[in-house]
PDB file of C-alpha atoms in Angstrom:
ATOM      1  CA  UNK A  90      -7.364   8.976   4.210  1.00  0.00           C
ATOM      2  CA  UNK A  91      -7.921   7.209   0.909  1.00  0.00           C
ATOM      3  CA  UNK A  92      -5.681   9.762  -0.825  1.00  0.00           C
ATOM      4  CA  UNK A  93      -2.828   9.181   1.631  1.00  0.00           C
ATOM      5  CA  UNK A  94      -3.123   5.414   1.224  1.00  0.00           C
ATOM      6  CA  UNK A  95      -3.232   5.736  -2.553  1.00  0.00           C
ATOM      7  CA  UNK A  96      -0.189   8.025  -2.720  1.00  0.00           C
ATOM      8  CA  UNK A  97       1.825   5.928  -0.292  1.00  0.00           C
ATOM      9  CA  UNK A  98       1.075   2.679  -2.131  1.00  0.00           C
ATOM     10  CA  UNK A  99       1.975   4.321  -5.423  1.00  0.00           C
ATOM     11  CA  UNK A 100       5.425   5.029  -3.978  1.00  0.00           C
ATOM     12  CA  UNK A 101       5.892   1.760  -2.103  1.00  0.00           C
ATOM     13  CA  UNK A 102       4.604  -0.596  -4.805  1.00  0.00           C
ATOM     14  CA  UNK A 103       5.179   1.119  -8.173  1.00  0.00           C
ATOM     15  CA  UNK A 104       4.909  -0.570 -11.537  1.00  0.00           C
ATOM     16  CA  UNK A 105       8.174  -1.739 -12.989  1.00  0.00           C
ATOM     17  CA  UNK A 106       8.946  -3.348 -16.321  1.00  0.00           C
ATOM     18  CA  UNK A 107       6.174  -5.743 -17.260  1.00  0.00           C
ATOM     19  CA  UNK A 108       4.699  -5.899 -13.737  1.00  0.00           C
ATOM     20  CA  UNK A 109       1.855  -3.587 -12.803  1.00  0.00           C
ATOM     21  CA  UNK A 110       2.064  -1.657  -9.540  1.00  0.00           C
ATOM     22  CA  UNK A 111      -0.412  -1.594  -6.674  1.00  0.00           C
ATOM     23  CA  UNK A 112      -2.356   1.276  -8.226  1.00  0.00           C
ATOM     24  CA  UNK A 113      -2.511  -0.447 -11.608  1.00  0.00           C
ATOM     25  CA  UNK A 114      -4.578  -3.157  -9.955  1.00  0.00           C
ATOM     26  CA  UNK A 115      -8.253  -2.343  -9.459  1.00  0.00           C
ATOM     27  CA  UNK A 116      -7.415  -0.268  -6.389  1.00  0.00           C
ATOM     28  CA  UNK A 117     -10.716   1.639  -6.158  1.00  0.00           C
ATOM     29  CA  UNK A 118     -12.838  -1.517  -6.104  1.00  0.00           C
ATOM     30  CA  UNK A 119     -10.494  -3.131  -3.604  1.00  0.00           C
ATOM     31  CA  UNK A 120     -10.499  -0.025  -1.405  1.00  0.00           C
ATOM     32  CA  UNK A 121     -14.300   0.117  -1.186  1.00  0.00           C
ATOM     33  CA  UNK A 122     -14.458  -3.548  -0.225  1.00  0.00           C
ATOM     34  CA  UNK A 123     -11.609  -3.097   2.259  1.00  0.00           C
ATOM     35  CA  UNK A 124     -13.399  -0.166   3.933  1.00  0.00           C
ATOM     36  CA  UNK A 125     -16.603  -2.203   4.251  1.00  0.00           C
ATOM     37  CA  UNK A 126     -15.186  -5.559   5.334  1.00  0.00           C
ATOM     38  CA  UNK A 127     -11.781  -5.227   6.994  1.00  0.00           C
ATOM     39  CA  UNK A 128     -11.630  -5.464  10.787  1.00  0.00           C
ATOM     40  CA  UNK A 129     -11.311  -2.093  12.521  1.00  0.00           C
ATOM     41  CA  UNK A 130      -7.824  -2.799  13.988  1.00  0.00           C
ATOM     42  CA  UNK A 131      -6.474  -3.677  10.532  1.00  0.00           C
ATOM     43  CA  UNK A 132      -8.023  -0.572   8.961  1.00  0.00           C
ATOM     44  CA  UNK A 133      -6.556   1.551  11.754  1.00  0.00           C
ATOM     45  CA  UNK A 134      -3.142  -0.012  11.108  1.00  0.00           C
ATOM     46  CA  UNK A 135      -3.339   0.693   7.381  1.00  0.00           C
ATOM     47  CA  UNK A 136      -4.372   4.297   8.017  1.00  0.00           C
ATOM     48  CA  UNK A 137      -1.562   4.661  10.555  1.00  0.00           C
ATOM     49  CA  UNK A 138       0.890   3.226   8.032  1.00  0.00           C
ATOM     50  CA  UNK A 139      -0.177   5.752   5.405  1.00  0.00           C
ATOM     51  CA  UNK A 140       0.155   8.576   7.922  1.00  0.00           C
ATOM     52  CA  UNK A 141       3.586   7.387   9.113  1.00  0.00           C
ATOM     53  CA  UNK A 142       4.794   7.053   5.532  1.00  0.00           C
ATOM     54  CA  UNK A 143       3.546  10.551   4.721  1.00  0.00           C
ATOM     55  CA  UNK A 144       5.159  12.351   7.675  1.00  0.00           C
ATOM     56  CA  UNK A 145       8.504  10.539   8.000  1.00  0.00           C
ATOM     57  CA  UNK A 146      10.593  12.044   5.160  1.00  0.00           C
ATOM     58  CA  UNK A 147      12.113  14.338   7.773  1.00  0.00           C
ATOM     59  CA  UNK A 148      13.725  11.305   9.465  1.00  0.00           C
ATOM     60  CA  UNK A 149      14.478   9.257   6.348  1.00  0.00           C
ATOM     61  CA  UNK A 150      15.749  11.809   3.835  1.00  0.00           C
ATOM     62  CA  UNK A 151      16.107  14.896   6.027  1.00  0.00           C
ATOM     63  CA  UNK A 152      13.453  16.944   4.231  1.00  0.00           C
ATOM     64  CA  UNK A 153      10.608  18.407   6.330  1.00  0.00           C
ATOM     65  CA  UNK A 154       7.915  17.874   3.705  1.00  0.00           C
ATOM     66  CA  UNK A 155       5.165  15.273   3.412  1.00  0.00           C
ATOM     67  CA  UNK A 156       6.081  12.374   1.162  1.00  0.00           C
ATOM     68  CA  UNK A 157       3.714  13.450  -1.614  1.00  0.00           C
ATOM     69  CA  UNK A 158       5.488  16.827  -1.886  1.00  0.00           C
ATOM     70  CA  UNK A 159       8.907  15.258  -2.502  1.00  0.00           C
ATOM     71  CA  UNK A 160      10.413  14.986  -5.977  1.00  0.00           C
ATOM     72  CA  UNK A 161      10.366  11.480  -7.470  1.00  0.00           C
ATOM     73  CA  UNK A 162      14.001  10.705  -6.646  1.00  0.00           C
ATOM     74  CA  UNK A 163      13.556  11.590  -2.968  1.00  0.00           C
ATOM     75  CA  UNK A 164      10.247   9.692  -2.768  1.00  0.00           C
ATOM     76  CA  UNK A 165      12.036   6.585  -4.017  1.00  0.00           C
ATOM     77  CA  UNK A 166      14.786   7.069  -1.446  1.00  0.00           C
ATOM     78  CA  UNK A 167      12.193   7.666   1.288  1.00  0.00           C
ATOM     79  CA  UNK A 168      10.234   4.535   0.323  1.00  0.00           C
ATOM     80  CA  UNK A 169      13.418   2.478   0.519  1.00  0.00           C
ATOM     81  CA  UNK A 170      14.567   3.916   3.832  1.00  0.00           C
ATOM     82  CA  UNK A 171      11.246   3.896   5.676  1.00  0.00           C
ATOM     83  CA  UNK A 172      10.841   0.121   5.254  1.00  0.00           C
ATOM     84  CA  UNK A 173      14.338  -0.389   6.682  1.00  0.00           C
ATOM     85  CA  UNK A 174      14.082   2.145   9.492  1.00  0.00           C
ATOM     86  CA  UNK A 175      15.666   1.303  12.855  1.00  0.00           C
ATOM     87  CA  UNK A 176      12.431   1.956  14.755  1.00  0.00           C
ATOM     88  CA  UNK A 177      10.265  -1.141  14.673  1.00  0.00           C
ATOM     89  CA  UNK A 178       6.993   0.803  14.919  1.00  0.00           C
ATOM     90  CA  UNK A 179       7.846   2.840  11.830  1.00  0.00           C
ATOM     91  CA  UNK A 180       8.687  -0.284   9.805  1.00  0.00           C
ATOM     92  CA  UNK A 181       5.664  -2.196  11.078  1.00  0.00           C
ATOM     93  CA  UNK A 182       3.159   0.582  10.383  1.00  0.00           C
ATOM     94  CA  UNK A 183       4.342   0.829   6.792  1.00  0.00           C
ATOM     95  CA  UNK A 184       4.357  -2.973   6.537  1.00  0.00           C
ATOM     96  CA  UNK A 185       0.629  -3.073   7.371  1.00  0.00           C
ATOM     97  CA  UNK A 186       0.024  -0.629   4.549  1.00  0.00           C
ATOM     98  CA  UNK A 187       2.038  -2.795   2.162  1.00  0.00           C
ATOM     99  CA  UNK A 188       0.075  -5.885   3.222  1.00  0.00           C
ATOM    100  CA  UNK A 189      -3.205  -4.224   2.223  1.00  0.00           C
ATOM    101  CA  UNK A 190      -1.663  -3.084  -1.064  1.00  0.00           C
ATOM    102  CA  UNK A 191      -0.371  -6.593  -1.637  1.00  0.00           C
ATOM    103  CA  UNK A 192      -3.871  -8.017  -1.211  1.00  0.00           C
ATOM    104  CA  UNK A 193      -5.168  -5.740  -3.970  1.00  0.00           C
ATOM    105  CA  UNK A 194      -2.119  -6.307  -6.170  1.00  0.00           C
ATOM    106  CA  UNK A 195      -2.036 -10.089  -5.793  1.00  0.00           C
ATOM    107  CA  UNK A 196      -5.725 -10.492  -6.593  1.00  0.00           C
ATOM    108  CA  UNK A 197      -5.526  -8.496  -9.821  1.00  0.00           C
ATOM    109  CA  UNK A 198      -6.006 -10.775 -12.866  1.00  0.00           C
ATOM    110  CA  UNK A 199      -3.240  -9.003 -14.851  1.00  0.00           C
ATOM    111  CA  UNK A 200      -0.728  -9.533 -12.058  1.00  0.00           C
ATOM    112  CA  UNK A 201      -1.723 -13.173 -11.696  1.00  0.00           C
ATOM    113  CA  UNK A 202      -1.354 -13.645 -15.458  1.00  0.00           C
ATOM    114  CA  UNK A 203       2.173 -12.162 -15.371  1.00  0.00           C
ATOM    115  CA  UNK A 204       3.016 -14.600 -12.569  1.00  0.00           C
ATOM    116  CA  UNK A 205       1.524 -17.467 -14.584  1.00  0.00           C
ATOM    117  CA  UNK A 206      -1.233 -18.026 -12.024  1.00  0.00           C
ATOM    118  CA  UNK A 207      -4.921 -18.537 -12.731  1.00  0.00           C
ATOM    119  CA  UNK A 208      -7.241 -15.647 -11.827  1.00  0.00           C
ATOM    120  CA  UNK A 209      -9.189 -15.901  -8.597  1.00  0.00           C
ATOM    121  CA  UNK A 210     -12.816 -16.903  -8.852  1.00  0.00           C
ATOM    122  CA  UNK A 211     -15.354 -14.300  -7.788  1.00  0.00           C
ATOM    123  CA  UNK A 212     -15.986 -13.749  -4.090  1.00  0.00           C
ATOM    124  CA  UNK A 213     -18.839 -16.069  -3.073  1.00  0.00           C
ATOM    125  CA  UNK A 214     -19.754 -13.665  -0.257  1.00  0.00           C
ATOM    126  CA  UNK A 215     -20.493 -16.519   2.139  1.00  0.00           C
ATOM    127  CA  UNK A 216     -18.556 -15.646   5.286  1.00  0.00           C
ATOM    128  CA  UNK A 217     -18.923 -12.234   6.814  1.00  0.00           C
ATOM    129  CA  UNK A 218     -18.542 -11.051  10.393  1.00  0.00           C
ATOM    130  CA  UNK A 219     -21.410  -8.568  10.112  1.00  0.00           C
TER     131      UNK A 219
END
């Protein structure tokens, strides 16, 4: 599932100009922490979002291939269309995926520097549900 999430986030939140993309942030460290600490319903939503993103090119660009098998131009078109799809469940599933990617992206010190924000302090590890 990690591969699907990684590929989908690479398409949905690419780097552009001076701004790093979701995968330019420390995605691997974030992903391990996310897998350990995120609530099960949120993890299920993120996995569902990655799956929906991967299998919906047939309804967004009319090509019956998984998103990772599309050429770059069609992947860009698919990424744009899937987040604007008429079906709420399709949009919402992909939105959950983008939320998780945004958490990783927004916490990255390089991104925060580009936005003229101070880096986050380290996680004190005080509150946990387990």
